[in-house]
Amino acid sequence: MQNSYMRITLRQLLVFRTVCEQRSYSRAAELLALTQPAVSLQVRQLEELLEERLLDYIGKKLYLTEAAEYLLTTANDVFQRLDVLDMQLSELRGTLKGTLRIAAESSAKYLLPHLLAAFQQRHPDIHPVLNVFNRAQLIRRLNENRDDLVIMTDVPDDMALDFMPFLNNPIVAVAPAGHPLSQLPAPVPLKNLQQYTLVRREHGSGTRRACETFFSQKHISFSNVVEFNSHEAQREGVSAGLGIAFLPRYCIYRELRDGSLQELPIKELPIVRSWCLVHPRGRQLSPVAQAFENFILQERQVINAIAAKFEGTLSST
């Protein structure tokens, strides 16, 4: 049996991993510039080597078997180790290069490109790849060890994770310009918001989770709710007059600056959470991931200056 495993090729693992990520033979074929029969053949050969079925169609949806889940974890480990080898060899040659794969929650996508630009100025041969997900998706990716680093605010305490807070992510209440709440003397009691429609995020969102915890602590509830699956849709919903929303300030800095949205002067706000740099506990970071972590640790002045562009004043974090 061990000999049959040794006959597995990197090409087969790459094809298999792509099919798993895309949940589609045809989309995997397009990405890999292969025909669909060629992709199917590679997966079938893997099944023969492992003597296990890997993928099943139920209806029109592709599902991974338990054996496929194990193989996908192994495939990710193999390719990550090869990436690390490439980086280590680059270090031997006196350069640091490679791909830095970061997965981040959606509230961080406005600030992160600026951090990555500053980081790349110091390491021009490192190429960042940023993918954005909600909190539930990030937890799945952490379980699957899919990324070099994850950036999120609400780090799960039931997983073996190392994390480093590095910047506050304040959540504020916003309304359209001229909203009745903005005409009241400040500070406005939080309970006054309950009579208005709440424009909120979907289940799985870290912002929604933070807000629901806060609402529970303050004993407030909203009888009228509209739900969207992105901060952009929330923002547009508020602009359109659907209701009020609790949004990370970094997501609406342009609208606050031009006056199309107003931050409501609520006494109990903002809700303050910290973005954290996260990775599985005990995992040895690749050289490029370690370089980014060092950048976050050592370049506080740069990070604060970038944050100041969004906040209007220098961050104190």
GROMACS .gro file of C-alpha atoms in nm, residues 40-264:
model
  225
   40SER     CA    1  -1.146   1.349  -1.441
   41LEU     CA    2  -0.870   1.104  -1.536
   42GLN     CA    3  -0.627   1.251  -1.282
   43VAL     CA    4  -0.885   1.220  -1.003
   44ARG     CA    5  -0.977   0.868  -1.109
   45GLN     CA    6  -0.609   0.766  -1.104
   46LEU     CA    7  -0.580   0.901  -0.750
   47GLU     CA    8  -0.883   0.698  -0.646
   48GLU     CA    9  -0.726   0.385  -0.791
   49LEU     CA   10  -0.397   0.448  -0.610
   50LEU     CA   11  -0.570   0.513  -0.278
   51GLU     CA   12  -0.841   0.249  -0.330
   52GLU     CA   13  -1.091   0.505  -0.202
   53ARG     CA   14  -1.365   0.708  -0.362
   54LEU     CA   15  -1.284   1.080  -0.332
   55LEU     CA   16  -1.563   1.281  -0.490
   56ASP     CA   17  -1.937   1.224  -0.518
   57TYR     CA   18  -2.213   1.408  -0.697
   58ILE     CA   19  -2.538   1.443  -0.506
   59GLY     CA   20  -2.783   1.608  -0.739
   60LYS     CA   21  -2.570   1.864  -0.919
   61LYS     CA   22  -2.342   1.937  -0.625
   62LEU     CA   23  -1.994   1.792  -0.575
   63TYR     CA   24  -1.909   1.660  -0.227
   64LEU     CA   25  -1.579   1.545  -0.076
   65THR     CA   26  -1.567   1.206   0.092
   66GLU     CA   27  -1.387   1.160   0.424
   67ALA     CA   28  -1.089   1.019   0.236
   68ALA     CA   29  -1.087   1.329   0.015
   69GLU     CA   30  -1.081   1.557   0.320
   70TYR     CA   31  -0.771   1.375   0.449
   71LEU     CA   32  -0.604   1.391   0.109
   72LEU     CA   33  -0.684   1.762   0.069
   73THR     CA   34  -0.516   1.838   0.403
   74THR     CA   35  -0.210   1.641   0.289
   75ALA     CA   36  -0.205   1.816  -0.050
   76ASN     CA   37  -0.218   2.159   0.117
   77ASP     CA   38   0.069   2.059   0.347
   78VAL     CA   39   0.278   1.937   0.053
   79PHE     CA   40   0.237   2.257  -0.149
   80GLN     CA   41   0.297   2.478   0.153
   81ARG     CA   42   0.620   2.293   0.226
   82LEU     CA   43   0.730   2.340  -0.135
   83ASP     CA   44   0.654   2.712  -0.107
   84VAL     CA   45   0.863   2.730   0.209
   85LEU     CA   46   1.148   2.546   0.035
   86ASP     CA   47   1.140   2.801  -0.247
   87MET     CA   48   1.154   3.086   0.004
   88GLN     CA   49   1.435   2.926   0.202
   89LEU     CA   50   1.641   2.878  -0.113
   90SER     CA   51   1.576   3.243  -0.199
   91GLU     CA   52   1.709   3.342   0.144
   92LEU     CA   53   2.025   3.142   0.075
   93ARG     CA   54   2.070   3.351  -0.238
   94GLY     CA   55   2.036   3.669  -0.032
   95THR     CA   56   1.680   3.759  -0.135
   96LEU     CA   57   1.340   3.708   0.020
   97LYS     CA   58   1.074   3.630  -0.236
   98GLY     CA   59   0.760   3.427  -0.270
   99THR     CA   60   0.384   3.451  -0.237
  100LEU     CA   61   0.221   3.570   0.084
  101ARG     CA   62  -0.133   3.432   0.109
  102ILE     CA   63  -0.354   3.627   0.347
  103ALA     CA   64  -0.721   3.561   0.419
  104ALA     CA   65  -0.904   3.846   0.591
  105GLU     CA   66  -1.249   3.936   0.711
  106SER     CA   67  -1.432   4.184   0.495
  107SER     CA   68  -1.395   4.480   0.734
  108ALA     CA   69  -1.016   4.465   0.688
  109LYS     CA   70  -1.015   4.484   0.309
  110TYR     CA   71  -1.011   4.864   0.303
  111LEU     CA   72  -0.705   4.903   0.523
  112LEU     CA   73  -0.506   4.593   0.427
  113PRO     CA   74  -0.408   4.695   0.072
  114HIS     CA   75  -0.237   5.001   0.222
  115LEU     CA   76  -0.051   4.786   0.476
  116LEU     CA   77   0.052   4.542   0.204
  117ALA     CA   78   0.176   4.827  -0.017
  118ALA     CA   79   0.397   4.955   0.266
  119PHE     CA   80   0.519   4.601   0.332
  120GLN     CA   81   0.600   4.540  -0.034
  121GLN     CA   82   0.809   4.858  -0.047
  122ARG     CA   83   1.042   4.684   0.197
  123HIS     CA   84   1.018   4.344   0.026
  124PRO     CA   85   0.953   4.405  -0.346
  125ASP     CA   86   1.000   4.038  -0.439
  126ILE     CA   87   0.720   3.921  -0.210
  127HIS     CA   88   0.383   3.906  -0.387
  128PRO     CA   89   0.081   3.930  -0.158
  129VAL     CA   90  -0.243   3.750  -0.242
  130LEU     CA   91  -0.540   3.879  -0.040
  131ASN     CA   92  -0.871   3.692  -0.024
  132VAL     CA   93  -1.171   3.821   0.169
  133PHE     CA   94  -1.422   3.606   0.358
  134ASN     CA   95  -1.668   3.629   0.644
  135ARG     CA   96  -1.580   3.494   0.987
  136ALA     CA   97  -1.737   3.151   0.938
  137GLN     CA   98  -1.542   3.099   0.615
  138LEU     CA   99  -1.217   3.208   0.783
  139ILE     CA  100  -1.266   2.950   1.058
  140ARG     CA  101  -1.307   2.677   0.796
  141ARG     CA  102  -0.991   2.793   0.623
  142LEU     CA  103  -0.800   2.789   0.952
  143ASN     CA  104  -0.916   2.432   1.010
  144GLU     CA  105  -0.795   2.340   0.662
  145ASN     CA  106  -0.464   2.528   0.700
  146ARG     CA  107  -0.527   2.707   0.370
  147ASP     CA  108  -0.348   3.038   0.422
  148ASP     CA  109  -0.017   3.175   0.547
  149LEU     CA  110  -0.194   3.419   0.779
  150VAL     CA  111  -0.551   3.511   0.867
  151ILE     CA  112  -0.669   3.854   0.979
  152MET     CA  113  -0.986   3.866   1.186
  153THR     CA  114  -1.128   4.040   1.493
  154ASP     CA  115  -1.322   3.772   1.680
  155VAL     CA  116  -1.067   3.491   1.724
  156PRO     CA  117  -1.238   3.162   1.825
  157ASP     CA  118  -1.128   3.046   2.168
  158ASP     CA  119  -1.207   2.678   2.103
  159MET     CA  120  -0.929   2.635   1.844
  160ALA     CA  121  -0.552   2.600   1.892
  161LEU     CA  122  -0.450   2.936   1.746
  162ASP     CA  123  -0.176   3.190   1.797
  163PHE     CA  124  -0.291   3.549   1.746
  164MET     CA  125  -0.153   3.899   1.777
  165PRO     CA  126  -0.383   4.206   1.803
  166PHE     CA  127  -0.242   4.495   1.603
  167LEU     CA  128  -0.507   4.760   1.533
  168ASN     CA  129  -0.848   4.861   1.669
  169ASN     CA  130  -1.152   4.817   1.443
  170PRO     CA  131  -1.427   5.045   1.581
  171ILE     CA  132  -1.789   4.971   1.487
  172VAL     CA  133  -2.020   5.274   1.480
  173ALA     CA  134  -2.389   5.345   1.413
  174VAL     CA  135  -2.455   5.528   1.088
  175ALA     CA  136  -2.755   5.687   0.920
  176PRO     CA  137  -2.818   5.893   0.606
  177ALA     CA  138  -2.737   6.262   0.616
  178GLY     CA  139  -3.015   6.454   0.788
  179HIS     CA  140  -3.157   6.152   0.972
  180PRO     CA  141  -3.381   6.250   1.271
  181LEU     CA  142  -3.141   6.083   1.515
  182SER     CA  143  -2.861   6.314   1.403
  183GLN     CA  144  -3.075   6.615   1.498
  184LEU     CA  145  -3.104   6.513   1.864
  185PRO     CA  146  -2.873   6.657   2.131
  186ALA     CA  147  -2.565   6.440   2.180
  187PRO     CA  148  -2.514   6.189   2.322
  188VAL     CA  149  -2.815   5.995   2.192
  189PRO     CA  150  -2.927   5.701   2.411
  190LEU     CA  151  -2.873   5.365   2.245
  191LYS     CA  152  -3.233   5.262   2.310
  192ASN     CA  153  -3.355   5.538   2.074
  193LEU     CA  154  -3.226   5.333   1.780
  194GLN     CA  155  -3.468   5.045   1.837
  195GLN     CA  156  -3.761   5.216   1.663
  196TYR     CA  157  -3.572   5.221   1.332
  197THR     CA  158  -3.506   4.943   1.082
  198LEU     CA  159  -3.167   4.775   1.130
  199VAL     CA  160  -2.964   4.701   0.817
  200ARG     CA  161  -2.742   4.412   0.925
  201ARG     CA  162  -2.497   4.152   0.790
  202GLU     CA  163  -2.564   3.784   0.727
  203HIS     CA  164  -2.506   3.492   0.964
  204GLY     CA  165  -2.135   3.411   0.976
  205SER     CA  166  -2.026   3.775   0.970
  206GLY     CA  167  -1.786   3.883   1.242
  207THR     CA  168  -1.940   4.232   1.250
  208ARG     CA  169  -2.287   4.088   1.303
  209ARG     CA  170  -2.159   3.859   1.578
  210ALA     CA  171  -1.992   4.153   1.757
  211CYS     CA  172  -2.309   4.362   1.727
  212GLU     CA  173  -2.540   4.086   1.850
  213THR     CA  174  -2.318   4.031   2.155
  214PHE     CA  175  -2.326   4.406   2.222
  215PHE     CA  176  -2.707   4.426   2.177
  216SER     CA  177  -2.753   4.136   2.419
  217GLN     CA  178  -2.532   4.304   2.680
  218LYS     CA  179  -2.723   4.634   2.645
  219HIS     CA  180  -3.067   4.463   2.634
  220ILE     CA  181  -3.179   4.619   2.308
  221SER     CA  182  -3.348   4.458   2.009
  222PHE     CA  183  -3.474   4.558   1.666
  223SER     CA  184  -3.818   4.447   1.546
  224ASN     CA  185  -3.756   4.551   1.185
  225VAL     CA  186  -3.450   4.408   1.012
  226VAL     CA  187  -3.310   4.407   0.657
  227GLU     CA  188  -3.021   4.170   0.587
  228PHE     CA  189  -2.736   4.198   0.336
  229ASN     CA  190  -2.428   3.984   0.277
  230SER     CA  191  -2.165   4.258   0.250
  231HIS     CA  192  -2.063   4.586   0.410
  232GLU     CA  193  -2.100   4.754   0.070
  233ALA     CA  194  -2.464   4.646   0.045
  234GLN     CA  195  -2.524   4.757   0.405
  235ARG     CA  196  -2.374   5.095   0.326
  236GLU     CA  197  -2.588   5.136   0.014
  237GLY     CA  198  -2.895   5.023   0.206
  238VAL     CA  199  -2.841   5.300   0.460
  239SER     CA  200  -2.778   5.555   0.183
  240ALA     CA  201  -3.103   5.447   0.017
  241GLY     CA  202  -3.296   5.512   0.337
  242LEU     CA  203  -3.371   5.153   0.436
  243GLY     CA  204  -3.260   5.209   0.795
  244ILE     CA  205  -2.957   5.248   1.019
  245ALA     CA  206  -2.656   5.016   1.039
  246PHE     CA  207  -2.365   4.932   1.265
  247LEU     CA  208  -2.056   4.935   1.046
  248PRO     CA  209  -1.679   4.933   1.093
  249ARG     CA  210  -1.564   5.292   1.062
  250TYR     CA  211  -1.295   5.188   0.814
  251CYS     CA  212  -1.567   5.067   0.573
  252ILE     CA  213  -1.739   5.404   0.553
  253TYR     CA  214  -1.458   5.655   0.587
  254ARG     CA  215  -1.526   5.807   0.243
  255GLU     CA  216  -1.898   5.848   0.313
  256LEU     CA  217  -1.831   6.002   0.654
  257ARG     CA  218  -1.577   6.237   0.500
  258ASP     CA  219  -1.808   6.357   0.220
  259GLY     CA  220  -2.113   6.375   0.450
  260SER     CA  221  -2.340   6.131   0.264
  261LEU     CA  222  -2.353   5.920   0.582
  262GLN     CA  223  -2.339   6.041   0.941
  263GLU     CA  224  -2.196   5.867   1.244
  264LEU     CA  225  -2.462   5.884   1.514
   0.00000   0.00000   0.00000
